[in-house]
CSV table of C-alpha atoms and ligand atoms in Angstrom, one decimal:
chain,number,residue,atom,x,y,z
A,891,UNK,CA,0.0,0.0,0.0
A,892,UNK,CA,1.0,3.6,-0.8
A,893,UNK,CA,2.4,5.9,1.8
A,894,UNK,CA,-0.7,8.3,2.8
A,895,UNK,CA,0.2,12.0,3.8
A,896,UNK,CA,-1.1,12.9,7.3
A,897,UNK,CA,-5.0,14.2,6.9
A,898,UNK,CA,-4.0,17.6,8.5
A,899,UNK,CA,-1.5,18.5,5.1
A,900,UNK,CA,-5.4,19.0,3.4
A,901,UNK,CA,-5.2,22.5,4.9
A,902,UNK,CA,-2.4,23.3,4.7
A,903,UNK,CA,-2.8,26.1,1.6
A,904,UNK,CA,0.4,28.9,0.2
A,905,UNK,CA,-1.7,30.3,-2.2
A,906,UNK,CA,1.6,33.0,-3.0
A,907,UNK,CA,3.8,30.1,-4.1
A,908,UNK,CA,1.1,27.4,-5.1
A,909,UNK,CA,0.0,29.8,-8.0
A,910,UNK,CA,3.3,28.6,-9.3
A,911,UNK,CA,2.1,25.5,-10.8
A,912,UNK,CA,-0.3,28.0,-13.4
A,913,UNK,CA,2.4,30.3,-14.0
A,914,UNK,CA,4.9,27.4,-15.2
A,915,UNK,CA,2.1,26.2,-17.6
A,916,UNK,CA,2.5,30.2,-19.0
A,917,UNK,CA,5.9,30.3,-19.3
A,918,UNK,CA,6.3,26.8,-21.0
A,919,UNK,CA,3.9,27.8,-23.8
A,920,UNK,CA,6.7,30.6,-23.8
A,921,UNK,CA,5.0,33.7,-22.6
A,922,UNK,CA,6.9,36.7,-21.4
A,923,UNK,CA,6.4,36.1,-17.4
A,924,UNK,CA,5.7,39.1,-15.0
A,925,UNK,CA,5.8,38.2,-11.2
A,926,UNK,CA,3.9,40.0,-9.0
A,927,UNK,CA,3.2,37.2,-6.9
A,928,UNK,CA,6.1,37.3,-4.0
A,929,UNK,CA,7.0,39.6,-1.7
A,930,UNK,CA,10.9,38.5,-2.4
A,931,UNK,CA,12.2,42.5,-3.0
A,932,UNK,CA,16.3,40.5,-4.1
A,933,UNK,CA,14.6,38.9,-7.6
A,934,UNK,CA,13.8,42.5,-8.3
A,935,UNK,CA,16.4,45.8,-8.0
A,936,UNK,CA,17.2,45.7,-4.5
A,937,UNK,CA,20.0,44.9,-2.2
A,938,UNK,CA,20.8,43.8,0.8
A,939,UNK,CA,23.0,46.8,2.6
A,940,UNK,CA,26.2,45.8,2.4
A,941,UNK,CA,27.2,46.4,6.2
A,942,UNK,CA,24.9,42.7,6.3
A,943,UNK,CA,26.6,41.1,4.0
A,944,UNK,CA,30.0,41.9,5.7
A,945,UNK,CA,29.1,41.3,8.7
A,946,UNK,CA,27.6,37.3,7.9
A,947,UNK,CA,31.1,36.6,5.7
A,948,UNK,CA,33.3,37.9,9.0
A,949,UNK,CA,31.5,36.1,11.1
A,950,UNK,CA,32.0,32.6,9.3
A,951,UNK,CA,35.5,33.5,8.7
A,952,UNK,CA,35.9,34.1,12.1
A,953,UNK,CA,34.5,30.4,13.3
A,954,UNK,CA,31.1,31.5,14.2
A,955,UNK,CA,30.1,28.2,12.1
A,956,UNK,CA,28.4,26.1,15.1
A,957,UNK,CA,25.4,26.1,17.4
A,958,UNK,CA,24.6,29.6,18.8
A,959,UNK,CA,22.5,29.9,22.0
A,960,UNK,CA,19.3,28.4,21.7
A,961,UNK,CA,17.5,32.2,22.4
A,962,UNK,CA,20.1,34.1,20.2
A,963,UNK,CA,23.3,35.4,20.6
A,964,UNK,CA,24.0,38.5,23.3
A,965,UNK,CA,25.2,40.8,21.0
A,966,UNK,CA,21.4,40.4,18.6
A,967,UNK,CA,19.6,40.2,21.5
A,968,UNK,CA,20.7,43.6,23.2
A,969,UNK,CA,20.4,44.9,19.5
A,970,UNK,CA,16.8,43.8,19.3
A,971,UNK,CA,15.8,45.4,22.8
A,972,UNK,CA,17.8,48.6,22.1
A,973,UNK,CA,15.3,49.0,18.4
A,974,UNK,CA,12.6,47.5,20.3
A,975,UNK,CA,12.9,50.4,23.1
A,976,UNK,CA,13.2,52.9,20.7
A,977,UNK,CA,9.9,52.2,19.1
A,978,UNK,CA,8.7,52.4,22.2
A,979,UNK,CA,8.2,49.4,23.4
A,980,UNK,CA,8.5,49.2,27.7
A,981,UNK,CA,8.3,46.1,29.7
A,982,UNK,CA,10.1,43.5,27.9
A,983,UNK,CA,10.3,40.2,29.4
A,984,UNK,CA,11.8,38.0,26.9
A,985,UNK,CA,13.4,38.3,23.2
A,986,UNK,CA,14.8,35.3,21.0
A,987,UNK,CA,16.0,35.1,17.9
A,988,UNK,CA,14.6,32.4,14.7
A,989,UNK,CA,15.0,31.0,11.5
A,990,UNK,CA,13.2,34.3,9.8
A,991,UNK,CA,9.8,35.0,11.4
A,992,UNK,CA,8.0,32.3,10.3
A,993,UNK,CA,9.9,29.5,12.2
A,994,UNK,CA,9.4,32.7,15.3
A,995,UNK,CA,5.4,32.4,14.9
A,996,UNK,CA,5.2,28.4,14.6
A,997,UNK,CA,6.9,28.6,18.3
A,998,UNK,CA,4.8,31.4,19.7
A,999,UNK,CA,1.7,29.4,18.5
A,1000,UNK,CA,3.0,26.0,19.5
A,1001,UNK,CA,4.1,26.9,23.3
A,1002,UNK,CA,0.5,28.7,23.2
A,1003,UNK,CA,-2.0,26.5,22.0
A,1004,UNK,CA,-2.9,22.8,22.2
A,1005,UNK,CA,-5.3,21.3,19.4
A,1006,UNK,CA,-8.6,22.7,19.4
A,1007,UNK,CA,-7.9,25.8,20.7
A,1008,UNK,CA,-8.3,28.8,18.2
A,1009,UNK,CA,-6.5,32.1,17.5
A,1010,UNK,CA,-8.4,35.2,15.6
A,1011,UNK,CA,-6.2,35.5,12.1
A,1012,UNK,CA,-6.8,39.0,10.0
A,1013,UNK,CA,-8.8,38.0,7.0
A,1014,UNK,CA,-7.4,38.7,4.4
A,1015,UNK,CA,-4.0,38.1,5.6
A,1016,UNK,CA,-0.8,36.2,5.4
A,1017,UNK,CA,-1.2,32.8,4.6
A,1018,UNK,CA,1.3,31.6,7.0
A,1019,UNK,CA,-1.0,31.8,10.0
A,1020,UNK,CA,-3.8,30.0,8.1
A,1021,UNK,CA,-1.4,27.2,7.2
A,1022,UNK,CA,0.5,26.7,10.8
A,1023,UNK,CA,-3.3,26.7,12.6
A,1024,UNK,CA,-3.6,23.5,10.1
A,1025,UNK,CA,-1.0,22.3,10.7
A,1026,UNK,CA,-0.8,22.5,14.7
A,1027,UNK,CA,-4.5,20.8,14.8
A,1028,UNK,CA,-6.2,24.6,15.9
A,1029,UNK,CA,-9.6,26.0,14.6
A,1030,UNK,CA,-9.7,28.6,12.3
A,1031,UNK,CA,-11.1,31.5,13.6
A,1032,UNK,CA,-10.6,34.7,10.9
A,1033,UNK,CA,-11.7,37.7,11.5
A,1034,UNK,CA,-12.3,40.7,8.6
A,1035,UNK,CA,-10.7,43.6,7.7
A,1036,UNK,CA,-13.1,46.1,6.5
A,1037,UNK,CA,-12.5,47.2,3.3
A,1038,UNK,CA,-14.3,50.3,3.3
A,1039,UNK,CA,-12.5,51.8,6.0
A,1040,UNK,CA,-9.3,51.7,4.9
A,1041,UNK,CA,-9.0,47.6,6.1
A,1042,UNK,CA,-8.8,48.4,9.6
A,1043,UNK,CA,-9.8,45.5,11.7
A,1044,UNK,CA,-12.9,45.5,12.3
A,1045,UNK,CA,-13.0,45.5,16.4
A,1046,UNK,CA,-17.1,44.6,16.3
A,1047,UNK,CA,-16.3,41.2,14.3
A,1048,UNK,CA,-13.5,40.2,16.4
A,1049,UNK,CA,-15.5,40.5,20.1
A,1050,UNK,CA,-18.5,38.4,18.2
A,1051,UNK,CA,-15.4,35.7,17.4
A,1052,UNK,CA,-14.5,35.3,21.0
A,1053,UNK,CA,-15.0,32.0,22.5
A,1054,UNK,CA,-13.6,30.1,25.5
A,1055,UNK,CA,-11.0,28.2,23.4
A,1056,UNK,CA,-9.4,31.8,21.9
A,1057,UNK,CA,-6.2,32.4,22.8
A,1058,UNK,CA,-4.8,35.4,20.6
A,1059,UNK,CA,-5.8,37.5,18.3
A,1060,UNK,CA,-2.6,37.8,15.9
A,1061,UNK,CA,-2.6,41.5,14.5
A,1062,UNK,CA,-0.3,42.2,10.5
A,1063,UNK,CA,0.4,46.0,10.5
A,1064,UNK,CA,1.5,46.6,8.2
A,1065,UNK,CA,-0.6,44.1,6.4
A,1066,UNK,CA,0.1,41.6,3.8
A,1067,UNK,CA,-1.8,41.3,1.2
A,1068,UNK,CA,-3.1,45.1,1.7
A,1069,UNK,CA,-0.7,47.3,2.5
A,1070,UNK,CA,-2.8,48.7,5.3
A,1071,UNK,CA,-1.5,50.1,9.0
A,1072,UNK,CA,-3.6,50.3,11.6
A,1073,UNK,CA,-5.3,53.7,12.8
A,1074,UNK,CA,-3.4,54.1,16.6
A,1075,UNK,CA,-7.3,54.3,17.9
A,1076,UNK,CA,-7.8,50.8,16.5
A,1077,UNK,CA,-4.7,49.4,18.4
A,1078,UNK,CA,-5.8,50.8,21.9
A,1079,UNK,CA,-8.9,49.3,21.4
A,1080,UNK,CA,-7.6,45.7,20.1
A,1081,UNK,CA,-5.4,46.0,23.3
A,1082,UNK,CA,-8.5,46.7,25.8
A,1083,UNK,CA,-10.5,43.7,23.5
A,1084,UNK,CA,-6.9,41.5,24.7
A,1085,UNK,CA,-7.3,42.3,28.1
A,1086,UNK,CA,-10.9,42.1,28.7
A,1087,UNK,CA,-10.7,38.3,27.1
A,1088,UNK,CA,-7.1,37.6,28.6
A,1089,UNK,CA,-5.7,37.3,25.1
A,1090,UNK,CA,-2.5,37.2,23.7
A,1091,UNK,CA,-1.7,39.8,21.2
A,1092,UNK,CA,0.3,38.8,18.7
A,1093,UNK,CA,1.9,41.8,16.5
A,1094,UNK,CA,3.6,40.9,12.8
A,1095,UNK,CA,5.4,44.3,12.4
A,1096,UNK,CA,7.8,42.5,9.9
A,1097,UNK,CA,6.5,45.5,7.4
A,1098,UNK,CA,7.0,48.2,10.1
A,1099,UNK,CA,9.8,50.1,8.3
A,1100,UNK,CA,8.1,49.9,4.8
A,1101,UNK,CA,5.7,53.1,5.6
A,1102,UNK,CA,4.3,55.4,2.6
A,1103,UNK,CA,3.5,59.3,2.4
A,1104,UNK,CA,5.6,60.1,5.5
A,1105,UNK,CA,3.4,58.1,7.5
A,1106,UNK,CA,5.5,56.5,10.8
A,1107,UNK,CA,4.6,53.4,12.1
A,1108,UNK,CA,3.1,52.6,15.6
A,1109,UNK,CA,3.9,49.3,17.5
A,1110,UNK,CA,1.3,48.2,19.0
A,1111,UNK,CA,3.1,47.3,22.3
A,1112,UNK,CA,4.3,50.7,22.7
A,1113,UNK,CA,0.8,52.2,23.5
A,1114,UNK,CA,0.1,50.1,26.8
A,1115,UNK,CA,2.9,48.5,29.0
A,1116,UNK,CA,0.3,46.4,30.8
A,1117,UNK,CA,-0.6,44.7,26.9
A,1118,UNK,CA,0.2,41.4,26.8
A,1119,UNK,CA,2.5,41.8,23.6
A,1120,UNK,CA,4.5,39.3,21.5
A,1121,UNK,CA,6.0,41.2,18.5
A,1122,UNK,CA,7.7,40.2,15.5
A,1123,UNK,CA,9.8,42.0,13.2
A,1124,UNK,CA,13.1,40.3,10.9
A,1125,UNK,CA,15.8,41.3,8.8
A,1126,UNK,CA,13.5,39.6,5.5
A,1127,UNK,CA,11.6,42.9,4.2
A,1128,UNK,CA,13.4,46.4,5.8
A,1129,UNK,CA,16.7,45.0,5.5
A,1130,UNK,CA,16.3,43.3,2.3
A,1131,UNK,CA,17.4,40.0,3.5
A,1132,UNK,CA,14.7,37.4,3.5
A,1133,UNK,CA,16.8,34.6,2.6
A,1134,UNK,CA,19.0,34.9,5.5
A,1135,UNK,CA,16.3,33.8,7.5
A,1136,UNK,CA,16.4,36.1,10.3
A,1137,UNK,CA,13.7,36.7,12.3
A,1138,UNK,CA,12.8,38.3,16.1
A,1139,UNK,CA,10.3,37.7,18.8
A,1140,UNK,CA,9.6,40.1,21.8
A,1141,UNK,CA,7.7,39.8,24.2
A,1142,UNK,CA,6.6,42.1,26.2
A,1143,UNK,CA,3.8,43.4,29.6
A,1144,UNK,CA,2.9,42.5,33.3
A,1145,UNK,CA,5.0,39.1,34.5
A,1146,UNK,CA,1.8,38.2,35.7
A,1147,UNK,CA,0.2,37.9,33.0
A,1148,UNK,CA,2.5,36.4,30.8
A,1149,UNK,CA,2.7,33.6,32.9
A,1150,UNK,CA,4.5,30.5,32.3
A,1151,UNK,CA,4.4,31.2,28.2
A,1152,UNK,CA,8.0,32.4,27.6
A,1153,UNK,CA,9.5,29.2,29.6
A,1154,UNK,CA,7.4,27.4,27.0
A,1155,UNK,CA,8.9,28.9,24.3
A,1156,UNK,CA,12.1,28.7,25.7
A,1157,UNK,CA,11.9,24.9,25.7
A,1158,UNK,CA,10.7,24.9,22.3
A,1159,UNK,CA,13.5,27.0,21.1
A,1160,UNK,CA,15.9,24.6,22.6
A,1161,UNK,CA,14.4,21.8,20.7
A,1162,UNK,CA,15.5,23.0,17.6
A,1163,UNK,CA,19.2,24.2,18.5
A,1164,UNK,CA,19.5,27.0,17.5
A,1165,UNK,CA,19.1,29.7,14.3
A,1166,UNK,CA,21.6,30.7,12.1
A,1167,UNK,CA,24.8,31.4,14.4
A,1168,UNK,CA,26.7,33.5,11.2
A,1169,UNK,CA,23.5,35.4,10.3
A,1170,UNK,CA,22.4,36.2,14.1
A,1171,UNK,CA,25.8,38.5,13.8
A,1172,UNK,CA,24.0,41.1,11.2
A,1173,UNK,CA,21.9,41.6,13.5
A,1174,UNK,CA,23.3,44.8,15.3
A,1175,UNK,CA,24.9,46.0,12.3
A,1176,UNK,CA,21.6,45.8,10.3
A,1177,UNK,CA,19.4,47.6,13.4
A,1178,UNK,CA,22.5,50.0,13.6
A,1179,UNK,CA,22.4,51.3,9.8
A,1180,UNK,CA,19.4,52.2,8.7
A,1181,UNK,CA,20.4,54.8,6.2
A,1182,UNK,CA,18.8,53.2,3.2
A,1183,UNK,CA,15.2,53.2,4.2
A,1184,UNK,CA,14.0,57.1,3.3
A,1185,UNK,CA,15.8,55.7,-0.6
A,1186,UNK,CA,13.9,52.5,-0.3
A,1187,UNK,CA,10.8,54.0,0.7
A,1188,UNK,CA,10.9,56.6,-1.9
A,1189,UNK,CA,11.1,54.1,-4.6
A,1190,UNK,CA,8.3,51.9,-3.2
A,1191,UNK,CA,6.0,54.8,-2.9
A,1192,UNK,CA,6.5,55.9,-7.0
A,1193,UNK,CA,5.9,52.0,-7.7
A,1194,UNK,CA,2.6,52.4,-5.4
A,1195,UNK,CA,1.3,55.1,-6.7
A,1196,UNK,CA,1.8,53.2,-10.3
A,1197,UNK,CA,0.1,50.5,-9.0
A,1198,UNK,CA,-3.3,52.5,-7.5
A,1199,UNK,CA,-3.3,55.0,-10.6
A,1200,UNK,CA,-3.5,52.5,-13.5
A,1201,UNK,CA,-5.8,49.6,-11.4
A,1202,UNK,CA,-8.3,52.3,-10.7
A,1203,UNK,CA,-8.1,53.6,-13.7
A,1204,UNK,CA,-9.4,50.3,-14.9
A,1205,UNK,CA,-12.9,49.2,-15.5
A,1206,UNK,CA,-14.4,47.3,-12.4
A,1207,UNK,CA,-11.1,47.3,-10.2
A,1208,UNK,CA,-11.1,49.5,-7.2
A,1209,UNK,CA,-7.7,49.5,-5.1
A,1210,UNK,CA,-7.6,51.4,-1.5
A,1211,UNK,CA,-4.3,52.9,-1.6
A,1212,UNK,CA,-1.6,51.0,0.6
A,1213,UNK,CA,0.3,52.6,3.2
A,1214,UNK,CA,2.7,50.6,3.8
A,1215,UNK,CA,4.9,47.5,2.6
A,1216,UNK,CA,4.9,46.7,-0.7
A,1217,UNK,CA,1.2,44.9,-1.0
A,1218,UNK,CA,-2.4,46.1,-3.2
A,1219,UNK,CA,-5.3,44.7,-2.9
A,1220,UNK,CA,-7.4,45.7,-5.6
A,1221,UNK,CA,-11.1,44.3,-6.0
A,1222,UNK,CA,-12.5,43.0,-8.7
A,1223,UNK,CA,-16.1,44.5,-8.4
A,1224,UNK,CA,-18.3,42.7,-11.7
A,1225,UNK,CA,-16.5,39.5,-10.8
A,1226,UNK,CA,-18.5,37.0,-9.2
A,1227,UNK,CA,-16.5,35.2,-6.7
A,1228,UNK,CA,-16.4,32.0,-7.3
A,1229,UNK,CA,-14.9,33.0,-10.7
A,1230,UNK,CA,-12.3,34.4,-9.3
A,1231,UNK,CA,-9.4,31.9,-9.0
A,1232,UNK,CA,-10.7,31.4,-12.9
A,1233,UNK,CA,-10.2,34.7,-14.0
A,1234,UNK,CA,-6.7,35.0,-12.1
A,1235,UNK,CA,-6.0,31.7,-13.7
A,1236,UNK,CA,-6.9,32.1,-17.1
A,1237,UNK,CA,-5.2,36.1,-16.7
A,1238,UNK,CA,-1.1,34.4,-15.8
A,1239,UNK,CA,-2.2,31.9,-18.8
A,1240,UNK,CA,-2.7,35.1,-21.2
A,1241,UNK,CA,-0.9,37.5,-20.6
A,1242,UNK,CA,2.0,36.0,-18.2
A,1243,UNK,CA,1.3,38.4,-15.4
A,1244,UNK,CA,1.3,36.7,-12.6
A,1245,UNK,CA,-0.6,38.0,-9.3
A,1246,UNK,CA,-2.5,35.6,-6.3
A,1247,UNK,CA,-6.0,35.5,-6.1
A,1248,UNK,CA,-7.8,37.0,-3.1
A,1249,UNK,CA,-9.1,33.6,-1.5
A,1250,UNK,CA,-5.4,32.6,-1.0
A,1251,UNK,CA,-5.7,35.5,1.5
A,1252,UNK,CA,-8.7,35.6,3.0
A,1253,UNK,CA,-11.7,38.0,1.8
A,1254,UNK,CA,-15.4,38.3,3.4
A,1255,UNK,CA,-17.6,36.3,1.6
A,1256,UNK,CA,-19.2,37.7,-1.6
A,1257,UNK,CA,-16.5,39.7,-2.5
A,1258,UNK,CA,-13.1,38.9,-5.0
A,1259,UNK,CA,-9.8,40.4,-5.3
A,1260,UNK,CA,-6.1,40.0,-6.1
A,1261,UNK,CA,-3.0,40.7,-4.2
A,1262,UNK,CA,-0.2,42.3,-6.7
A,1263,UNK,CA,3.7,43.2,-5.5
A,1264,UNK,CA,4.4,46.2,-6.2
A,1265,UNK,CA,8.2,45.7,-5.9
A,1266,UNK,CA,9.3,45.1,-9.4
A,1267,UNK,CA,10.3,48.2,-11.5
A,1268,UNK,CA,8.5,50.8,-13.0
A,1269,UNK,CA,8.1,49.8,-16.6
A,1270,UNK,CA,7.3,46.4,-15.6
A,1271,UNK,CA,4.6,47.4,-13.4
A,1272,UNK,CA,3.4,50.0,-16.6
A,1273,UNK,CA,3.3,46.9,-18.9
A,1274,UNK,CA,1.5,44.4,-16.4
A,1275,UNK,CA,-1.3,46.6,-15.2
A,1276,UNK,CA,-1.7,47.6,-18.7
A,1277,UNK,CA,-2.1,43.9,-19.8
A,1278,UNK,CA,-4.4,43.2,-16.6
A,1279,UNK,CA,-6.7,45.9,-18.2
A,1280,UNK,CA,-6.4,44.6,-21.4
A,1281,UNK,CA,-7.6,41.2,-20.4
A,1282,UNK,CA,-10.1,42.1,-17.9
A,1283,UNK,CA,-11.9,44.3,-20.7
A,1284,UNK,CA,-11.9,41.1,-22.9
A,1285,UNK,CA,-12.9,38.9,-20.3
A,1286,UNK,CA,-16.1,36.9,-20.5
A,1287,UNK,CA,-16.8,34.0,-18.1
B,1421,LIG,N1,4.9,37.9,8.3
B,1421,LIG,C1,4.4,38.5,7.2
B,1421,LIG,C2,3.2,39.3,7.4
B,1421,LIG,C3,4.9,38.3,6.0
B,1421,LIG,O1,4.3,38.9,4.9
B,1421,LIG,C4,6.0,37.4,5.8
B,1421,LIG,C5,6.6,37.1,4.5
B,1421,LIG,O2,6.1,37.5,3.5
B,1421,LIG,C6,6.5,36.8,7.0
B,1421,LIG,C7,6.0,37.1,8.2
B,1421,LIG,C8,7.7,35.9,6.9
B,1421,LIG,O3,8.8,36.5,7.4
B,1421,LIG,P1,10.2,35.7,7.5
B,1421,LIG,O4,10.8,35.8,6.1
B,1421,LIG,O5,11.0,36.5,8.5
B,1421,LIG,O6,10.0,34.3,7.8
């Protein structure tokens, strides 16, 4: 008999890279390809800073080759709490360092939940949360963003989502896949939400550098030291890095109510060694050199502005203007949903643009969208959205 796959892999889902398998179709029947489909800014004209790069050969030549501290090195960590102070954020307990967020959040979730419990995911969001809830045995529990304002959370939808097996509501600001930050007014009152349901909060502010139009990011645990704050920010996007697999969590509020949850993930963390011992030593360089942000920023904000000028500008797409990272959302408003994943299908097979649709994110129920990068450069963006209007004029179902 055949070897059978464990029942939970049926949901686990990564619509960003699954869409793959259409685009290869494409690009064997030798169309030009255009990705717009992951948030990876090195395929594109970016670089890491160089003071990374330096820092990562020096230390391998210098033997840092073997296991580092389970937690992270000294020299990240106090790197990591001096940032994290500066933003603002006061009573940290505990900071460790991972194999790029993503191997940060499957800890935080693993030492927090056993199966059956549920945590409250932003919908749409990053599929990663949506994929490690499968994959640890938890309920699904999304809660929506609402479109029309902006995709703030919306705080009415969350409370109604509340039940006695909840035990965090995980917050993306700025969001993936829609480029949205969250209003300061929203973020006290997810933070009084937390408290009143003794809820972690779990802030991904991977994204929290990334900001358009001047606007400056807030971290959510720098409004309230009492929170009950674990968040999460990386060398992958800012510092232009994401293959080096670098991420951070920090945690941070009352002793008391954290509880026994950082010895948890602790014990975890020592369960898989440790995360990249060269790569941990860019970490104080990176957080110490931050000079090519306003340059990077700059650039991202004349690809946005691309990207919301000619979508809108298109027949039955509507796209709230992002704020931050390097996300759009744009809605397809005559499309009906369940033709959706058809239409985005049958768009990479004709015209070799290749973008994710919106159910690989999340979306409330009657509607349909697509998530595009708008990291690639100018003319390439130009020539995409001019061939998405193209084909969505053409379009018939
Ligand atoms: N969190 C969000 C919101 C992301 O969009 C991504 C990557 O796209 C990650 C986390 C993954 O971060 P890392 O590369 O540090 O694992």
């Amino acid at each position: 008999m055949a070897i059978q796959a464990a029942k939970r892999m049926q949901g686990v889902r990564y619509a960003v890279r699954d869409i793959l398998v259409v685009a290869e179709k494409a690009k064997a029947a030798g169309k030009e390809m255009l990705y717009l489909n992951i948030g990876d800014p090195n395929i594109f004209d970016y670089e890491t800073p160089p003071v990374i790069i330096e820092a990562i050969v020096k230390a391998m030549k210098d033997g840092h080759n073997g296991y580092a501290p389970s937690a992270g090195i000294p020299e990240a960590l106090d790197a990591i709490r001096v940032d994290s102070e500066e933003r603002g954020i006061k009573n940290i307990q505990d900071i460790f360092v991972a194999n790029g967020c993503s191997e940060g959040i499957e800890v935080a979730l693993a030492a927090l939940c056993d199966s059956g419990d549920n945590i409250l995911t932003p919908s749409p969001g990053y599929p990663l949360y949506t994929a490690l809830v499968a994959k640890l045995g938890l309920e699904e529990n999304p809660y929506f963003l609402a479109e029309e304002n902006g995709w703030q959370p919306d705080l009415e939808d969350i409370e109604s989502r509340v039940n006695d097996r909840t035990k965090a509501i995980v917050v993306i600001n700025p969001n993936n896949p829609t480029g949205a930050l969250c209003d300061e007014q929203t973020l006290k009152d997810l933070i009084a939400l937390a408290d009143k349901h003794n809820l972690l909060l779990i802030s991904d502010e991977i994204y929290a550098d990334l900001t358009l139009d001047g606007v400056r990011h807030t971290s959510l645990a720098a409004l309230d030291e009492n929170a009950a704050v674990l968040t999460f920010n990386g060398l992958s996007k800012s510092f232009l890095g994401p293959g080096l697999r670098m991420g951070w969590g920090v945690l941070s509020g009352p002793v008391e109510k954290l509880g026994n949850y950082s010895g948890a993930m602790a014990q975890l963390l020592r369960s898989r060694l440790s995360a990249s011992h060269p790569v941990q030593h860019a970490v104080a360089p990176a957080l110490q050199n931050q000079e090519h942000l306003p340059a990077l920023n700059a650039k991202l904000q004349r690809r946005r502005d691309i990207t919301v000028n000619m979508l809108n500008a298109i027949d039955g797409i509507s796209c709230v203007a992002p704020k931050g990272a390097f996300y759009a959302f744009p809605k397809l408003e005559d499309i009906e949903p369940e033709l959706e994943e058809r239409f985005i299908a049958e768009l990479i097979e004709a015209t070799g643009v290749v973008v994710v649709h919106g159910g690989g994110f999340g979306q409330r129920p009657g509607t349909a969208h697509f998530r595009c990068v708008f990291l690639p450069p100018d003319e390439i963006l130009q020539k995409a959205y001019s061939l998405v209007g193209d084909f969505k004029a053409s379009w018939r179902p």
